[in-house]
Short mmCIF file of N, CA, C and O in Angstrom, two decimals:
data_model
loop_
_atom_site.label_atom_id
_atom_site.label_comp_id
_atom_site.label_asym_id
_atom_site.label_seq_id
_atom_site.Cartn_x
_atom_site.Cartn_y
_atom_site.Cartn_z
N MET A 1 5.39 63.72 -106.10
CA MET A 1 4.97 63.59 -104.77
C MET A 1 3.82 62.85 -104.56
O MET A 1 3.93 61.88 -103.81
N LEU A 2 2.77 62.91 -105.32
CA LEU A 2 1.62 62.16 -105.28
C LEU A 2 1.82 60.72 -105.78
O LEU A 2 1.34 59.85 -105.15
N GLY A 3 3.02 60.46 -106.71
CA GLY A 3 3.19 59.17 -107.11
C GLY A 3 3.86 58.49 -105.88
O GLY A 3 3.67 57.26 -105.78
N LYS A 4 4.61 59.09 -105.01
CA LYS A 4 5.25 58.50 -103.83
C LYS A 4 4.21 58.07 -102.81
O LYS A 4 4.17 57.04 -102.34
N VAL A 5 3.19 59.06 -102.76
CA VAL A 5 2.12 58.76 -101.92
C VAL A 5 1.35 57.57 -102.27
O VAL A 5 1.08 56.65 -101.29
N LEU A 6 0.95 57.45 -103.47
CA LEU A 6 0.20 56.37 -103.91
C LEU A 6 1.06 55.08 -103.84
O LEU A 6 0.53 54.01 -103.61
N GLY A 7 2.36 55.03 -104.15
CA GLY A 7 3.11 53.94 -103.74
C GLY A 7 3.16 53.59 -102.52
O GLY A 7 3.07 52.19 -102.09
N ILE A 8 3.14 54.35 -101.46
CA ILE A 8 3.28 53.97 -100.05
C ILE A 8 1.88 53.30 -99.79
O ILE A 8 1.71 52.18 -99.05
N LEU A 9 0.66 53.77 -100.20
CA LEU A 9 -0.54 53.46 -100.12
C LEU A 9 -0.75 51.92 -100.52
O LEU A 9 -1.36 51.18 -99.99
N GLY A 10 -0.23 51.80 -101.85
CA GLY A 10 -0.33 50.64 -102.36
C GLY A 10 0.31 49.48 -101.80
O GLY A 10 -0.07 48.32 -101.45
N ALA A 11 1.62 50.00 -101.19
CA ALA A 11 2.32 48.78 -100.44
C ALA A 11 1.73 48.46 -99.22
O ALA A 11 1.52 47.23 -98.74
N ILE A 12 0.90 49.54 -98.38
CA ILE A 12 0.09 49.23 -97.29
C ILE A 12 -0.85 48.34 -97.53
O ILE A 12 -1.36 47.36 -96.75
N VAL A 13 -1.68 48.45 -98.60
CA VAL A 13 -2.85 47.71 -99.00
C VAL A 13 -2.38 46.29 -99.32
O VAL A 13 -3.16 45.34 -98.73
N VAL A 14 -1.25 46.03 -99.94
CA VAL A 14 -0.80 44.67 -100.22
C VAL A 14 -0.50 44.09 -98.84
O VAL A 14 -0.85 42.77 -98.81
N ILE A 15 0.25 44.72 -98.05
CA ILE A 15 0.52 44.06 -96.73
C ILE A 15 -0.65 43.82 -96.05
O ILE A 15 -0.81 42.75 -95.30
N ALA A 16 -1.56 44.69 -95.94
CA ALA A 16 -2.94 44.34 -95.26
C ALA A 16 -3.70 43.23 -95.82
O ALA A 16 -4.23 42.45 -95.10
N VAL A 17 -3.77 43.03 -97.05
CA VAL A 17 -4.53 42.00 -97.76
C VAL A 17 -3.69 40.63 -97.31
O VAL A 17 -4.45 39.61 -96.96
N VAL A 18 -2.43 40.61 -97.33
CA VAL A 18 -1.60 39.38 -97.06
C VAL A 18 -1.85 39.13 -95.43
O VAL A 18 -2.04 38.04 -95.04
N ALA A 19 -1.98 40.02 -94.58
CA ALA A 19 -2.19 39.82 -93.17
C ALA A 19 -3.75 39.41 -92.74
O ALA A 19 -3.86 38.75 -91.71
N VAL A 20 -4.70 39.84 -93.66
CA VAL A 20 -5.89 39.62 -93.39
C VAL A 20 -6.23 38.05 -93.25
O VAL A 20 -6.86 37.68 -92.47
N ILE A 21 -5.97 37.21 -94.38
CA ILE A 21 -6.20 36.02 -94.63
C ILE A 21 -5.30 35.30 -95.27
O ILE A 21 -4.79 35.44 -96.29
N LYS A 22 -4.75 34.09 -94.63
CA LYS A 22 -3.73 33.30 -95.39
C LYS A 22 -4.45 32.01 -95.78
O LYS A 22 -4.91 31.23 -94.88
N VAL A 23 -4.62 31.76 -96.76
CA VAL A 23 -5.36 30.77 -97.59
C VAL A 23 -4.59 30.04 -98.43
O VAL A 23 -3.76 30.43 -99.39
N ALA A 24 -4.45 28.70 -98.20
CA ALA A 24 -3.74 27.75 -98.98
C ALA A 24 -4.87 27.08 -99.63
O ALA A 24 -5.90 26.70 -99.09
N VAL A 25 -4.56 26.69 -100.83
CA VAL A 25 -5.58 25.92 -101.64
C VAL A 25 -5.04 24.46 -102.05
O VAL A 25 -3.90 24.48 -102.59
N VAL A 26 -5.70 23.47 -101.44
CA VAL A 26 -5.22 22.24 -101.56
C VAL A 26 -6.16 21.18 -102.12
O VAL A 26 -7.43 21.34 -101.82
N ARG A 27 -5.64 20.38 -103.13
CA ARG A 27 -6.59 19.41 -103.82
C ARG A 27 -6.22 18.02 -102.64
O ARG A 27 -5.16 17.68 -102.48
N LEU A 28 -7.34 17.38 -102.30
CA LEU A 28 -7.55 16.28 -101.44
C LEU A 28 -7.05 14.98 -102.29
O LEU A 28 -7.79 14.74 -103.30
N ALA A 29 -6.18 14.26 -101.68
CA ALA A 29 -5.95 12.85 -102.49
C ALA A 29 -6.82 12.01 -101.61
O ALA A 29 -6.58 11.87 -100.44
N GLY A 30 -7.81 11.16 -102.04
CA GLY A 30 -8.48 10.31 -101.31
C GLY A 30 -9.93 11.08 -101.00
O GLY A 30 -10.07 12.27 -101.14
N GLU A 31 -10.73 10.39 -100.40
CA GLU A 31 -12.12 10.88 -99.97
C GLU A 31 -12.55 10.60 -98.72
O GLU A 31 -13.80 10.50 -98.28
N SER A 32 -11.68 10.57 -97.73
CA SER A 32 -12.07 10.43 -96.28
C SER A 32 -12.85 11.47 -95.53
O SER A 32 -13.40 11.49 -94.55
N THR A 33 -12.98 12.72 -96.29
CA THR A 33 -13.60 13.80 -95.78
C THR A 33 -14.92 14.08 -96.61
O THR A 33 -15.51 15.16 -96.51
N ALA A 34 -15.24 13.12 -97.41
CA ALA A 34 -16.40 13.20 -98.35
C ALA A 34 -17.70 13.61 -97.65
O ALA A 34 -18.58 14.39 -97.95
N GLU A 35 -17.85 13.15 -96.29
CA GLU A 35 -18.89 13.45 -95.47
C GLU A 35 -18.91 14.56 -94.40
O GLU A 35 -19.72 14.88 -93.60
N ALA A 36 -17.68 15.42 -94.59
CA ALA A 36 -17.41 16.33 -93.55
C ALA A 36 -18.26 17.46 -93.65
O ALA A 36 -18.96 17.83 -94.62
N GLU A 37 -18.67 17.87 -92.50
CA GLU A 37 -19.76 19.05 -92.33
C GLU A 37 -18.97 20.21 -91.38
O GLU A 37 -18.15 19.76 -90.68
N ALA A 38 -19.71 21.41 -91.36
CA ALA A 38 -19.26 22.37 -90.43
C ALA A 38 -19.22 21.95 -88.84
O ALA A 38 -20.09 21.02 -88.61
N GLY A 39 -18.12 22.10 -88.21
CA GLY A 39 -17.99 21.72 -86.83
C GLY A 39 -17.08 20.37 -86.84
O GLY A 39 -16.59 20.17 -85.56
N ASP A 40 -16.90 19.77 -87.75
CA ASP A 40 -15.90 18.59 -87.56
C ASP A 40 -14.49 19.08 -87.61
O ASP A 40 -14.25 20.27 -88.26
N CYS A 41 -13.79 18.19 -87.36
CA CYS A 41 -12.28 18.45 -87.17
C CYS A 41 -11.47 17.77 -88.15
O CYS A 41 -12.06 16.40 -88.46
N VAL A 42 -10.45 18.08 -88.64
CA VAL A 42 -9.50 17.40 -89.78
C VAL A 42 -7.99 17.29 -89.27
O VAL A 42 -7.74 18.33 -88.85
N SER A 43 -7.50 16.32 -89.74
CA SER A 43 -6.01 16.39 -89.64
C SER A 43 -5.68 16.41 -91.15
O SER A 43 -6.31 15.81 -91.90
N ILE A 44 -4.43 16.97 -91.38
CA ILE A 44 -4.03 17.22 -92.72
C ILE A 44 -2.69 16.46 -92.82
O ILE A 44 -1.84 16.64 -91.86
N GLY A 45 -2.42 15.64 -93.90
CA GLY A 45 -1.37 14.70 -94.02
C GLY A 45 0.09 15.66 -94.26
O GLY A 45 1.06 14.76 -93.89
N LYS A 46 0.11 16.63 -94.67
CA LYS A 46 1.35 17.35 -94.90
C LYS A 46 1.32 18.70 -94.09
O LYS A 46 0.33 19.35 -93.99
N GLU A 47 2.56 19.26 -93.80
CA GLU A 47 2.67 20.65 -93.38
C GLU A 47 2.25 21.46 -94.56
O GLU A 47 2.86 21.46 -95.60
N LEU A 48 1.33 22.49 -94.34
CA LEU A 48 0.83 23.18 -95.46
C LEU A 48 1.67 24.36 -95.58
O LEU A 48 2.02 25.13 -94.54
N ASP A 49 2.13 24.72 -96.85
CA ASP A 49 2.78 25.85 -97.04
C ASP A 49 2.64 26.20 -98.62
O ASP A 49 1.81 25.57 -99.20
N SER A 50 3.19 27.15 -99.22
CA SER A 50 2.87 27.65 -100.53
C SER A 50 3.25 26.53 -101.55
O SER A 50 2.77 26.41 -102.67
N GLU A 51 4.03 25.53 -101.10
CA GLU A 51 4.57 24.36 -102.06
C GLU A 51 3.46 23.31 -102.23
O GLU A 51 3.50 22.37 -103.05
N VAL A 52 2.56 23.17 -101.19
CA VAL A 52 1.72 21.86 -101.18
C VAL A 52 0.54 22.26 -102.11
O VAL A 52 -0.07 23.06 -101.74
N SER A 53 0.31 21.30 -102.96
CA SER A 53 -0.87 21.36 -103.74
C SER A 53 -1.80 20.29 -103.75
O SER A 53 -2.92 20.21 -104.15
N GLU A 54 -1.33 19.08 -103.12
CA GLU A 54 -2.03 17.86 -102.95
C GLU A 54 -1.58 17.15 -101.52
O GLU A 54 -0.54 17.12 -101.39
N THR A 55 -2.66 16.74 -100.84
CA THR A 55 -2.41 16.15 -99.67
C THR A 55 -3.63 15.22 -99.26
O THR A 55 -4.54 15.11 -99.80
N THR A 56 -3.60 14.70 -98.10
CA THR A 56 -4.68 13.94 -97.65
C THR A 56 -5.19 14.60 -96.32
O THR A 56 -4.57 15.34 -95.72
N ALA A 57 -6.42 14.35 -96.04
CA ALA A 57 -7.05 14.80 -94.94
C ALA A 57 -8.15 13.71 -94.43
O ALA A 57 -8.56 13.10 -95.06
N ASP A 58 -8.09 13.73 -92.99
CA ASP A 58 -8.90 12.72 -92.34
C ASP A 58 -9.83 13.37 -91.37
O ASP A 58 -9.44 14.34 -90.65
N LEU A 59 -11.09 12.84 -91.21
CA LEU A 59 -11.94 13.28 -90.16
C LEU A 59 -11.44 12.76 -88.83
O LEU A 59 -11.11 11.52 -88.98
N VAL A 60 -11.33 13.58 -87.88
CA VAL A 60 -10.89 13.02 -86.63
C VAL A 60 -11.59 13.79 -85.47
O VAL A 60 -12.29 14.61 -85.62
N ASP A 61 -11.65 13.09 -84.26
CA ASP A 61 -12.43 13.56 -83.09
C ASP A 61 -11.75 14.93 -82.68
O ASP A 61 -10.40 14.95 -82.70
N CYS A 62 -12.47 15.92 -82.51
CA CYS A 62 -12.07 17.38 -82.15
C CYS A 62 -11.15 17.35 -80.87
O CYS A 62 -10.35 18.08 -80.69
N SER A 63 -11.28 16.23 -80.02
CA SER A 63 -10.39 16.22 -78.76
C SER A 63 -9.08 15.57 -79.10
O SER A 63 -8.11 15.69 -78.30
N SER A 64 -8.81 15.05 -80.35
CA SER A 64 -7.60 14.51 -80.69
C SER A 64 -6.61 15.45 -80.91
O SER A 64 -6.79 16.60 -81.29
N SER A 65 -5.35 15.04 -80.66
CA SER A 65 -4.03 15.84 -80.84
C SER A 65 -3.91 16.12 -82.39
O SER A 65 -3.19 17.08 -82.67
N GLU A 66 -4.43 15.36 -83.16
CA GLU A 66 -4.28 15.40 -84.76
C GLU A 66 -5.36 16.34 -85.18
O GLU A 66 -5.21 16.69 -86.40
N ALA A 67 -6.28 17.05 -84.48
CA ALA A 67 -7.09 17.73 -84.87
C ALA A 67 -6.77 19.16 -85.20
O ALA A 67 -6.88 20.15 -84.25
N ALA A 68 -6.16 19.30 -86.52
CA ALA A 68 -5.35 20.76 -86.54
C ALA A 68 -6.23 21.71 -87.08
O ALA A 68 -6.00 22.87 -86.98
N TYR A 69 -7.36 21.20 -87.80
CA TYR A 69 -8.15 22.24 -88.35
C TYR A 69 -9.68 22.02 -88.15
O TYR A 69 -10.19 20.82 -87.85
N THR A 70 -10.54 22.92 -88.07
CA THR A 70 -11.97 22.90 -87.99
C THR A 70 -12.54 23.23 -89.21
O THR A 70 -12.24 24.35 -89.87
N VAL A 71 -13.69 22.47 -89.64
CA VAL A 71 -14.41 22.78 -90.82
C VAL A 71 -15.38 23.94 -90.36
O VAL A 71 -16.22 23.70 -89.36
N VAL A 72 -15.37 25.03 -90.97
CA VAL A 72 -16.33 26.09 -90.74
C VAL A 72 -17.36 26.36 -91.85
O VAL A 72 -18.44 27.09 -91.74
N GLY A 73 -17.13 25.58 -93.02
CA GLY A 73 -18.09 25.55 -94.01
C GLY A 73 -17.78 24.59 -95.17
O GLY A 73 -16.53 24.07 -95.25
N ARG A 74 -18.88 24.14 -95.80
CA ARG A 74 -18.74 23.23 -96.84
C ARG A 74 -19.48 23.81 -98.14
O ARG A 74 -20.72 24.20 -98.16
N VAL A 75 -18.82 23.63 -99.30
CA VAL A 75 -19.58 24.17 -100.70
C VAL A 75 -19.63 22.88 -101.32
O VAL A 75 -18.45 22.34 -101.93
N ASP A 76 -20.84 22.35 -101.75
CA ASP A 76 -20.80 21.22 -102.77
C ASP A 76 -21.09 21.68 -104.15
O ASP A 76 -21.49 22.74 -104.48
N GLY A 77 -20.66 20.70 -105.09
CA GLY A 77 -20.90 20.92 -106.40
C GLY A 77 -19.71 21.78 -107.19
O GLY A 77 -19.74 22.27 -108.32
N THR A 78 -18.55 22.03 -106.49
CA THR A 78 -17.43 22.60 -107.09
C THR A 78 -16.16 22.15 -106.42
O THR A 78 -16.15 21.67 -105.40
N THR A 79 -15.14 22.31 -107.19
CA THR A 79 -13.73 22.04 -106.76
C THR A 79 -12.89 23.38 -107.03
O THR A 79 -11.56 23.09 -107.06
N ASP A 80 -13.43 24.54 -107.39
CA ASP A 80 -12.86 25.64 -107.70
C ASP A 80 -12.10 26.09 -106.48
O ASP A 80 -12.76 27.22 -105.78
N VAL A 81 -10.90 25.87 -106.09
CA VAL A 81 -10.12 26.33 -104.78
C VAL A 81 -9.83 27.82 -104.96
O VAL A 81 -9.48 28.47 -103.97
N LEU A 82 -9.78 28.28 -106.13
CA LEU A 82 -9.32 29.62 -106.49
C LEU A 82 -10.52 30.58 -106.58
O LEU A 82 -10.43 31.98 -106.45
N GLY A 83 -11.84 30.17 -106.29
CA GLY A 83 -13.01 30.85 -106.46
C GLY A 83 -13.19 31.52 -104.97
O GLY A 83 -12.35 31.55 -104.11
N SER A 84 -14.37 32.16 -104.96
CA SER A 84 -14.57 32.86 -103.56
C SER A 84 -15.51 32.31 -102.60
O SER A 84 -16.15 32.83 -101.84
N ALA A 85 -15.91 30.85 -103.19
CA ALA A 85 -17.04 30.16 -102.38
C ALA A 85 -16.79 30.07 -100.87
O ALA A 85 -17.72 30.05 -100.08
N CYS A 86 -15.61 29.95 -100.39
CA CYS A 86 -15.23 29.97 -99.00
C CYS A 86 -15.16 31.28 -98.39
O CYS A 86 -15.21 31.28 -97.18
N ASP A 87 -15.12 32.42 -98.99
CA ASP A 87 -14.93 33.57 -98.36
C ASP A 87 -15.82 33.94 -97.23
O ASP A 87 -15.53 34.65 -96.33
N GLN A 88 -17.10 33.66 -97.56
CA GLN A 88 -18.17 33.96 -96.52
C GLN A 88 -17.75 33.20 -95.20
O GLN A 88 -18.47 33.69 -94.15
N TYR A 89 -17.15 32.23 -95.15
CA TYR A 89 -16.99 31.31 -94.07
C TYR A 89 -15.88 31.96 -93.08
O TYR A 89 -15.39 31.43 -92.06
N PHE A 90 -14.73 32.89 -93.77
CA PHE A 90 -13.52 33.15 -93.06
C PHE A 90 -13.63 34.60 -92.62
O PHE A 90 -14.53 35.36 -93.31
N LYS A 91 -12.93 34.89 -91.64
CA LYS A 91 -12.94 36.24 -91.12
C LYS A 91 -11.49 36.82 -90.93
O LYS A 91 -10.44 35.98 -91.14
N GLU A 92 -11.41 38.01 -90.79
CA GLU A 92 -10.22 38.58 -90.65
C GLU A 92 -9.29 38.02 -89.72
O GLU A 92 -9.66 37.61 -88.50
N GLY A 93 -7.94 37.57 -90.01
CA GLY A 93 -6.93 37.09 -89.13
C GLY A 93 -7.05 35.34 -89.06
O GLY A 93 -6.22 34.78 -88.33
N ASP A 94 -8.08 34.78 -89.67
CA ASP A 94 -8.04 33.41 -89.76
C ASP A 94 -6.90 32.89 -90.66
O ASP A 94 -6.62 33.39 -91.57
N ASP A 95 -6.36 31.57 -90.08
CA ASP A 95 -5.45 30.91 -90.78
C ASP A 95 -6.12 30.00 -91.44
O ASP A 95 -6.50 28.87 -91.02
N ALA A 96 -6.64 30.42 -92.66
CA ALA A 96 -7.60 29.39 -93.48
C ALA A 96 -7.05 28.66 -94.55
O ALA A 96 -6.06 29.02 -95.15
N VAL A 97 -7.61 27.70 -94.80
CA VAL A 97 -7.30 26.59 -95.72
C VAL A 97 -8.51 26.38 -96.72
O VAL A 97 -9.52 25.99 -96.18
N VAL A 98 -8.31 26.31 -98.01
CA VAL A 98 -9.57 25.60 -98.76
C VAL A 98 -9.21 24.20 -99.31
O VAL A 98 -8.10 24.20 -99.94
N LEU A 99 -9.88 23.24 -98.97
CA LEU A 99 -9.53 21.94 -99.31
C LEU A 99 -10.57 21.32 -100.45
O LEU A 99 -11.93 21.78 -100.13
N ALA A 100 -10.19 20.73 -101.52
CA ALA A 100 -11.11 20.43 -102.65
C ALA A 100 -10.95 18.95 -102.72
O ALA A 100 -9.93 18.21 -102.56
N GLY A 101 -12.27 18.28 -102.72
CA GLY A 101 -12.36 16.86 -102.98
C GLY A 101 -13.50 16.53 -103.99
O GLY A 101 -14.24 17.43 -104.42
N GLY A 102 -13.39 15.33 -104.45
CA GLY A 102 -14.24 14.76 -105.51
C GLY A 102 -14.02 15.28 -106.83
O GLY A 102 -12.87 16.19 -107.03
N ASP A 103 -14.70 15.31 -107.79
CA ASP A 103 -14.42 15.66 -109.24
C ASP A 103 -15.84 16.41 -109.81
O ASP A 103 -16.91 16.05 -109.49
N GLY A 104 -15.31 17.56 -110.50
CA GLY A 104 -16.47 18.24 -111.15
C GLY A 104 -17.77 18.48 -110.53
O GLY A 104 -17.72 18.93 -109.28
N GLY A 105 -18.89 18.01 -110.88
CA GLY A 105 -20.09 18.41 -110.32
C GLY A 105 -20.44 17.52 -109.12
O GLY A 105 -21.29 17.94 -108.12
N ASP A 106 -19.65 16.71 -108.96
CA ASP A 106 -19.61 15.77 -107.59
C ASP A 106 -18.71 16.26 -106.59
O ASP A 106 -18.41 15.58 -105.62
N GLY A 107 -17.98 17.30 -106.91
CA GLY A 107 -16.81 17.77 -105.91
C GLY A 107 -17.30 18.71 -104.86
O GLY A 107 -18.72 18.91 -104.79
N TYR A 108 -16.36 18.98 -104.10
CA TYR A 108 -16.96 19.86 -102.78
C TYR A 108 -15.69 20.68 -102.41
O TYR A 108 -14.52 20.13 -102.53
N LEU A 109 -15.84 21.69 -101.54
CA LEU A 109 -14.73 22.37 -101.02
C LEU A 109 -15.15 22.44 -99.51
O LEU A 109 -16.12 22.56 -98.88
N LEU A 110 -14.00 22.12 -98.77
CA LEU A 110 -14.09 22.27 -97.14
C LEU A 110 -13.36 23.47 -96.91
O LEU A 110 -12.11 23.72 -97.24
N CYS A 111 -13.92 24.51 -96.33
CA CYS A 111 -13.55 25.74 -95.70
C CYS A 111 -13.14 25.40 -94.20
O CYS A 111 -13.97 25.20 -93.57
N VAL A 112 -11.77 25.45 -93.96
CA VAL A 112 -11.31 25.22 -92.72
C VAL A 112 -10.41 26.02 -92.26
O VAL A 112 -9.71 26.97 -93.05
N ILE A 113 -10.37 26.31 -90.89
CA ILE A 113 -9.33 27.10 -90.20
C ILE A 113 -8.58 26.45 -89.23
O ILE A 113 -9.08 25.36 -88.87
N ALA A 114 -7.25 26.84 -88.92
CA ALA A 114 -6.39 26.13 -87.98
C ALA A 114 -7.01 26.21 -86.62
O ALA A 114 -7.58 27.33 -86.20
N ARG A 115 -6.85 25.22 -85.69
CA ARG A 115 -7.39 25.22 -84.34
C ARG A 115 -6.28 25.78 -83.61
O ARG A 115 -5.14 25.76 -83.79
N PRO A 116 -6.66 26.83 -82.59
CA PRO A 116 -5.69 27.29 -81.84
C PRO A 116 -4.83 26.40 -81.05
O PRO A 116 -5.25 25.24 -80.84
#
C-alpha cells in the first residue's frame, strides 16, 4: 500500500515539474544577440522543440511580428545551458528558453520567455 502511494506521489511530482517550466536549451549560431539585454526582443530561426540544439536568433523591435521572445535575463561568462544560471529569471508557467552564445569565458546565456 505504501509503495502504491509513493508511486502515485512520484508521478504527480514528475508531472508538476514538467508543467512548471518548459526549458529548451539552444546553442546560438552567429552572434547577432551579443549585445542583448533584459527587455530586448528576439526572433529565433527555427521552431523550438526537443530536437533543436542549434539555431540563430536576432534582436528585433518588440513591436515586430517576429518578436517571439523577450529577454528577461542575461548571464555573462558562461555557456552552460544545462546549469541553473537562468532559473532566477523564470517563474512558474513561463515558456522559457535558454540561449547560449559566444565561447567559454567570453560566452553568455540569454534567458528568454515566449511573448504572449
